[in-house]
Amino acid sequence: MALAVLVLVCLASIAIGAKALPLADVWHGLFHYAGGGDDVLVRKVRIPRTALGLIVGTALGLAGAVMQALTRNPLAEPGLLGVNAGASAAVVSAISFFGVTSLTGYVWFAFAGAAIVSVAVYLLGGSRSATPVRLALAGTAVTAALYGYVNAVQLLDSAALDRLRFWTVGSLASANTETLGKVWPFIAIGVVLTLLIARPLNALEMGDDTARALGAHLTRTRVLAMLAVTLLCGAATAACGPIVFIGLMIPHLVRAVTGPDMRWILPYAAVLSPALLLGADVVGRVVARPSELQVGIVTALLGGPVFIHLVRRKRMSQL
């Protein structure tokens, strides 16, 4: 069922865009490419855009599921805990201060920023004594500070503003085969690492003492989990900017169906997260025709009410 949803959304992403095309023209561009204007739009623009949405959505969904298990925090998500903001701040710094202009150059800055902020939020939230609320507050504070820095750099550097004005709100519009070729290896490694630690993450969610009793290696699991999150979020953010709430919404939806077993949550999240991201991208292309509403804005509009609902439910359960 999840795969069927993903296939349908992928087809919609290829067939529907800011420019309305008859299905016959979409079919021609897919299977009878002749180099015409609409053929180029389908083959060179929409297919790479859909492919990038697939891998970025998978990365964000898996990263959110891993962070929720690692921190035992149902509100954990790369955007909420500052990971995306750290990557964004590092990329903006690379572009503005070091003159880096290629994805190959600033993807390493994205990885470094994601890793540093992940550790910083964990420490500010109280490390091992951290509660979900403290981590969420620490992540919110760090995110606000970093995005303030990003906005300040862009205002002071008009060239950086021109290069980053769409990237910083999260967009798939600049997708191309070169971007895909550069980011997919990092995301593939992150996906493999994530799937390999599904069983120890199950043990870790039960608490450190129980995890040790079950034979889980806590330090190794945490290190591999943070490495996976850094690879997934760093590559995804470098490719299309910070996109929030995908990693929050999908794990909760999947958990309601599969239960708490990470061996099921992770594969389902890997399928449904790109479906949500591509669906939001299609909505953004349609609602503002002939312009586009960036996918990062659409996911924020969708995810905000979900986050408020989860916070209220968490508070009610603690009363």
Short mmCIF file of C-alpha atoms in Angstrom, two decimals:
data_model
loop_
_atom_site.label_atom_id
_atom_site.label_comp_id
_atom_site.label_asym_id
_atom_site.label_seq_id
_atom_site.Cartn_x
_atom_site.Cartn_y
_atom_site.Cartn_z
CA MET A 1 0.00 0.00 0.00
CA ALA A 2 2.77 2.45 0.95
CA LEU A 3 4.67 1.63 -2.25
CA ALA A 4 1.51 2.17 -4.30
CA VAL A 5 1.05 5.62 -2.73
CA LEU A 6 4.66 6.49 -3.51
CA VAL A 7 4.34 5.38 -7.14
CA LEU A 8 1.18 7.45 -7.61
CA VAL A 9 2.79 10.54 -6.11
CA CYS A 10 5.87 10.10 -8.31
CA LEU A 11 3.66 9.90 -11.40
CA ALA A 12 1.81 13.02 -10.27
CA SER A 13 5.13 14.82 -9.73
CA ILE A 14 6.15 14.08 -13.31
CA ALA A 15 2.75 14.85 -14.85
CA ILE A 16 1.75 17.96 -12.87
CA GLY A 17 3.67 21.19 -12.68
CA ALA A 18 3.53 24.97 -12.82
CA LYS A 19 3.02 24.57 -16.56
CA ALA A 20 0.02 22.42 -17.40
CA LEU A 21 0.84 19.68 -19.90
CA PRO A 22 -1.57 17.21 -21.53
CA LEU A 23 -0.91 13.63 -20.48
CA ALA A 24 -0.08 12.78 -24.10
CA ASP A 25 2.80 15.29 -24.02
CA VAL A 26 4.04 13.89 -20.70
CA TRP A 27 3.96 10.38 -22.17
CA HIS A 28 5.84 11.59 -25.25
CA GLY A 29 8.52 13.19 -23.10
CA LEU A 30 8.95 10.00 -21.09
CA PHE A 31 9.06 7.40 -23.84
CA HIS A 32 9.47 9.22 -27.17
CA TYR A 33 11.95 11.96 -26.31
CA ALA A 34 12.67 14.14 -29.34
CA GLY A 35 14.29 17.17 -27.72
CA GLY A 36 11.33 19.54 -28.01
CA GLY A 37 10.42 22.11 -25.36
CA ASP A 38 7.87 19.99 -23.50
CA ASP A 39 10.02 16.87 -23.87
CA VAL A 40 12.92 18.71 -22.23
CA LEU A 41 10.62 19.92 -19.43
CA VAL A 42 9.56 16.36 -18.63
CA ARG A 43 12.89 14.60 -19.10
CA LYS A 44 15.39 17.21 -17.87
CA VAL A 45 13.36 19.05 -15.23
CA ARG A 46 10.53 17.01 -13.77
CA ILE A 47 12.22 13.60 -13.65
CA PRO A 48 15.37 14.87 -11.86
CA ARG A 49 13.13 16.91 -9.53
CA THR A 50 11.10 13.82 -8.69
CA ALA A 51 14.24 11.73 -8.18
CA LEU A 52 15.72 14.36 -5.84
CA GLY A 53 12.46 14.48 -3.89
CA LEU A 54 12.62 10.71 -3.52
CA ILE A 55 16.08 10.58 -2.00
CA VAL A 56 15.72 13.75 0.09
CA GLY A 57 12.35 12.65 1.47
CA THR A 58 13.80 9.26 2.38
CA ALA A 59 16.74 10.94 4.10
CA LEU A 60 14.59 13.31 6.18
CA GLY A 61 12.07 10.64 7.19
CA LEU A 62 14.76 8.20 8.33
CA ALA A 63 16.68 10.93 10.14
CA GLY A 64 13.55 11.92 12.06
CA ALA A 65 12.77 8.33 13.06
CA VAL A 66 16.34 7.75 14.23
CA MET A 67 16.41 10.99 16.24
CA GLN A 68 13.14 10.14 17.97
CA ALA A 69 14.49 6.71 18.94
CA LEU A 70 17.92 7.99 19.93
CA THR A 71 16.64 10.77 22.19
CA ARG A 72 13.46 8.94 23.26
CA ASN A 73 11.77 12.20 22.31
CA PRO A 74 8.57 12.08 20.21
CA LEU A 75 9.14 15.72 19.20
CA ALA A 76 12.62 15.12 17.78
CA GLU A 77 13.08 16.10 14.14
CA PRO A 78 16.08 17.44 12.21
CA GLY A 79 14.39 20.81 11.69
CA LEU A 80 13.15 21.19 15.26
CA LEU A 81 16.44 20.16 16.90
CA GLY A 82 18.55 22.53 14.84
CA VAL A 83 20.29 19.99 12.59
CA ASN A 84 19.02 21.54 9.37
CA ALA A 85 19.74 25.01 10.70
CA GLY A 86 23.32 24.01 11.48
CA ALA A 87 23.81 22.70 7.98
CA SER A 88 22.23 25.84 6.53
CA ALA A 89 24.42 28.18 8.57
CA ALA A 90 27.54 26.29 7.53
CA VAL A 91 26.57 26.39 3.84
CA VAL A 92 25.78 30.11 3.97
CA SER A 93 29.16 30.73 5.61
CA ALA A 94 30.91 28.66 2.94
CA ILE A 95 29.25 30.60 0.13
CA SER A 96 29.59 34.09 1.62
CA PHE A 97 33.00 33.95 3.32
CA PHE A 98 34.91 31.27 1.41
CA GLY A 99 33.48 31.75 -2.07
CA VAL A 100 32.30 28.17 -2.38
CA THR A 101 29.76 27.89 -5.18
CA SER A 102 29.50 24.20 -6.00
CA LEU A 103 27.55 21.49 -4.22
CA THR A 104 30.73 19.40 -4.03
CA GLY A 105 32.37 22.15 -2.03
CA TYR A 106 29.68 23.10 0.44
CA VAL A 107 28.27 19.64 1.15
CA TRP A 108 31.20 19.12 3.53
CA PHE A 109 30.30 22.32 5.35
CA ALA A 110 26.72 21.04 5.61
CA PHE A 111 27.93 17.81 7.22
CA ALA A 112 30.10 19.71 9.71
CA GLY A 113 27.31 22.13 10.63
CA ALA A 114 24.78 19.32 11.11
CA ALA A 115 27.15 17.34 13.33
CA ILE A 116 28.21 20.28 15.51
CA VAL A 117 24.67 21.48 16.12
CA SER A 118 23.44 17.95 16.87
CA VAL A 119 25.98 17.62 19.66
CA ALA A 120 25.37 21.18 20.91
CA VAL A 121 21.59 20.71 21.21
CA TYR A 122 22.07 17.38 22.96
CA LEU A 123 24.40 19.00 25.51
CA LEU A 124 22.24 22.09 25.99
CA GLY A 125 19.21 19.88 26.50
CA GLY A 126 20.92 18.11 29.39
CA SER A 127 22.61 15.19 27.52
CA ARG A 128 21.62 11.98 29.30
CA SER A 129 19.22 13.76 31.64
CA ALA A 130 17.51 15.53 28.76
CA THR A 131 13.72 15.54 28.59
CA PRO A 132 11.68 15.92 25.40
CA VAL A 133 10.65 19.46 26.35
CA ARG A 134 14.22 20.55 27.19
CA LEU A 135 15.54 19.18 23.92
CA ALA A 136 12.76 20.87 21.96
CA LEU A 137 13.45 24.19 23.71
CA ALA A 138 17.21 23.88 23.13
CA GLY A 139 16.64 23.03 19.49
CA THR A 140 14.22 25.93 19.03
CA ALA A 141 16.66 28.39 20.60
CA VAL A 142 19.62 27.19 18.53
CA THR A 143 17.52 27.14 15.35
CA ALA A 144 16.32 30.72 15.92
CA ALA A 145 19.86 31.94 16.54
CA LEU A 146 21.28 30.19 13.48
CA TYR A 147 18.54 31.37 11.14
CA GLY A 148 19.05 34.88 12.46
CA TYR A 149 22.71 34.50 11.49
CA VAL A 150 21.74 33.15 8.05
CA ASN A 151 19.41 36.10 7.42
CA ALA A 152 22.03 38.59 8.59
CA VAL A 153 24.67 37.15 6.24
CA GLN A 154 22.29 37.29 3.31
CA LEU A 155 21.33 40.90 4.02
CA LEU A 156 24.97 41.95 4.23
CA ASP A 157 26.03 40.00 1.14
CA SER A 158 23.78 40.70 -1.84
CA ALA A 159 25.52 38.07 -3.98
CA ALA A 160 24.87 35.42 -1.34
CA LEU A 161 21.26 36.60 -1.10
CA ASP A 162 20.76 36.09 -4.84
CA ARG A 163 22.21 32.58 -4.69
CA LEU A 164 20.39 31.54 -1.54
CA ARG A 165 16.98 33.20 -1.54
CA PHE A 166 15.20 30.06 -2.80
CA TRP A 167 17.56 27.55 -1.22
CA THR A 168 17.01 28.81 2.34
CA VAL A 169 13.25 28.13 2.28
CA GLY A 170 13.72 24.59 0.97
CA SER A 171 13.18 23.89 -2.71
CA LEU A 172 13.44 21.09 -5.25
CA ALA A 173 13.31 23.54 -8.16
CA SER A 174 17.06 23.48 -8.86
CA ALA A 175 17.23 19.68 -9.16
CA ASN A 176 19.39 18.27 -11.93
CA THR A 177 21.36 15.13 -12.66
CA GLU A 178 24.58 16.71 -11.34
CA THR A 179 23.01 17.38 -7.93
CA LEU A 180 21.62 13.85 -7.82
CA GLY A 181 24.98 12.35 -8.68
CA LYS A 182 26.74 14.23 -5.90
CA VAL A 183 24.37 13.65 -2.99
CA TRP A 184 22.98 10.15 -3.51
CA PRO A 185 26.14 8.29 -2.31
CA PHE A 186 26.04 10.10 1.04
CA ILE A 187 22.34 9.45 1.47
CA ALA A 188 22.77 5.80 0.44
CA ILE A 189 25.43 5.30 3.14
CA GLY A 190 23.17 6.99 5.70
CA VAL A 191 20.24 4.75 4.72
CA VAL A 192 22.35 1.59 5.07
CA LEU A 193 23.68 2.68 8.47
CA THR A 194 20.15 3.46 9.65
CA LEU A 195 18.78 0.07 8.65
CA LEU A 196 21.75 -1.72 10.26
CA ILE A 197 21.08 -0.16 13.68
CA ALA A 198 17.31 -0.76 13.73
CA ARG A 199 17.54 -3.59 16.28
CA PRO A 200 19.86 -1.79 18.77
CA LEU A 201 17.70 1.33 18.45
CA ASN A 202 14.76 -0.76 19.63
CA ALA A 203 16.75 -1.68 22.74
CA LEU A 204 17.90 1.91 23.26
CA GLU A 205 14.31 3.18 23.33
CA MET A 206 13.71 1.02 26.43
CA GLY A 207 16.38 2.84 28.43
CA ASP A 208 20.11 2.43 28.88
CA ASP A 209 19.93 -0.25 31.56
CA THR A 210 17.50 -2.40 29.62
CA ALA A 211 19.52 -1.92 26.44
CA ARG A 212 22.69 -3.12 28.17
CA ALA A 213 20.84 -6.12 29.56
CA LEU A 214 19.73 -6.98 26.01
CA GLY A 215 23.32 -6.83 24.79
CA ALA A 216 23.18 -3.52 22.90
CA HIS A 217 26.43 -1.57 22.57
CA LEU A 218 25.22 1.90 23.60
CA THR A 219 28.19 4.02 22.56
CA ARG A 220 28.53 2.35 19.18
CA THR A 221 24.80 2.65 18.51
CA ARG A 222 24.75 6.35 19.39
CA VAL A 223 27.83 7.11 17.29
CA LEU A 224 26.46 5.25 14.26
CA ALA A 225 23.05 6.89 14.71
CA MET A 226 24.53 10.39 14.84
CA LEU A 227 26.74 9.60 11.84
CA ALA A 228 23.68 8.43 9.90
CA VAL A 229 21.67 11.55 10.85
CA THR A 230 24.58 13.80 9.88
CA LEU A 231 24.98 12.14 6.48
CA LEU A 232 21.25 12.14 5.77
CA CYS A 233 20.52 15.70 6.91
CA GLY A 234 23.77 17.20 5.63
CA ALA A 235 23.32 15.83 2.11
CA ALA A 236 19.60 16.62 1.98
CA THR A 237 20.09 20.19 3.20
CA ALA A 238 23.03 20.81 0.87
CA ALA A 239 20.95 19.61 -2.10
CA CYS A 240 17.74 21.57 -1.57
CA GLY A 241 17.94 23.67 1.59
CA PRO A 242 16.28 23.16 4.99
CA ILE A 243 12.94 21.35 4.79
CA VAL A 244 11.21 20.88 8.13
CA PHE A 245 8.56 18.62 9.67
CA ILE A 246 8.91 15.68 7.25
CA GLY A 247 10.93 13.82 9.88
CA LEU A 248 8.37 14.67 12.56
CA MET A 249 5.12 13.77 10.82
CA ILE A 250 5.94 10.52 9.05
CA PRO A 251 7.44 8.52 11.98
CA HIS A 252 4.34 9.31 14.05
CA LEU A 253 2.04 8.25 11.23
CA VAL A 254 4.00 5.04 10.67
CA ARG A 255 4.22 4.23 14.38
CA ALA A 256 0.43 4.33 14.62
CA VAL A 257 0.30 1.56 12.00
CA THR A 258 3.36 -0.58 12.70
CA GLY A 259 3.85 -0.13 16.43
CA PRO A 260 7.17 0.81 18.07
CA ASP A 261 9.43 -1.70 16.26
CA MET A 262 12.12 0.26 14.40
CA ARG A 263 12.61 -2.65 12.00
CA TRP A 264 9.20 -1.74 10.56
CA ILE A 265 9.17 2.00 11.23
CA LEU A 266 12.33 2.67 9.22
CA PRO A 267 11.30 0.94 5.95
CA TYR A 268 7.83 2.48 6.06
CA ALA A 269 9.28 5.92 6.80
CA ALA A 270 11.68 5.50 3.88
CA VAL A 271 8.68 5.00 1.56
CA LEU A 272 6.11 7.43 2.96
CA SER A 273 8.43 10.38 3.62
CA PRO A 274 9.27 10.96 -0.06
CA ALA A 275 5.56 10.52 -0.85
CA LEU A 276 4.73 13.39 1.53
CA LEU A 277 7.58 15.57 0.25
CA LEU A 278 6.69 15.06 -3.42
CA GLY A 279 3.01 15.55 -2.66
CA ALA A 280 3.79 18.87 -0.97
CA ASP A 281 5.95 19.84 -3.94
CA VAL A 282 3.10 19.11 -6.36
CA VAL A 283 0.73 21.22 -4.24
CA GLY A 284 3.24 24.08 -4.28
CA ARG A 285 3.48 23.96 -8.07
CA VAL A 286 -0.29 24.01 -8.53
CA VAL A 287 -1.56 26.57 -6.01
CA ALA A 288 0.57 29.48 -7.29
CA ARG A 289 0.52 28.90 -11.05
CA PRO A 290 2.29 30.09 -13.13
CA SER A 291 4.76 30.61 -10.25
CA GLU A 292 5.61 28.08 -7.54
CA LEU A 293 5.33 27.91 -3.77
CA GLN A 294 8.53 26.35 -2.44
CA VAL A 295 8.12 22.91 -0.91
CA GLY A 296 9.73 24.02 2.36
CA ILE A 297 6.89 26.51 2.85
CA VAL A 298 4.23 23.88 2.14
CA THR A 299 5.71 21.36 4.58
CA ALA A 300 5.96 24.07 7.25
CA LEU A 301 2.29 24.94 6.77
CA LEU A 302 1.37 21.26 7.06
CA GLY A 303 3.71 20.45 9.91
CA GLY A 304 2.99 23.40 12.19
CA PRO A 305 -0.48 22.19 13.26
CA VAL A 306 0.85 18.64 13.63
CA PHE A 307 3.61 19.85 15.94
CA ILE A 308 1.14 21.83 18.08
CA HIS A 309 -1.10 18.76 18.32
CA LEU A 310 1.80 16.55 19.42
CA VAL A 311 2.97 19.07 22.03
CA ARG A 312 -0.56 19.38 23.47
CA ARG A 313 -0.98 15.61 23.55
CA LYS A 314 2.40 15.21 25.27
CA ARG A 315 1.48 17.81 27.90
CA MET A 316 -1.91 16.21 28.56
CA SER A 317 -0.29 12.80 29.04
CA GLN A 318 2.02 14.30 31.69
CA LEU A 319 -0.80 15.85 33.73
#
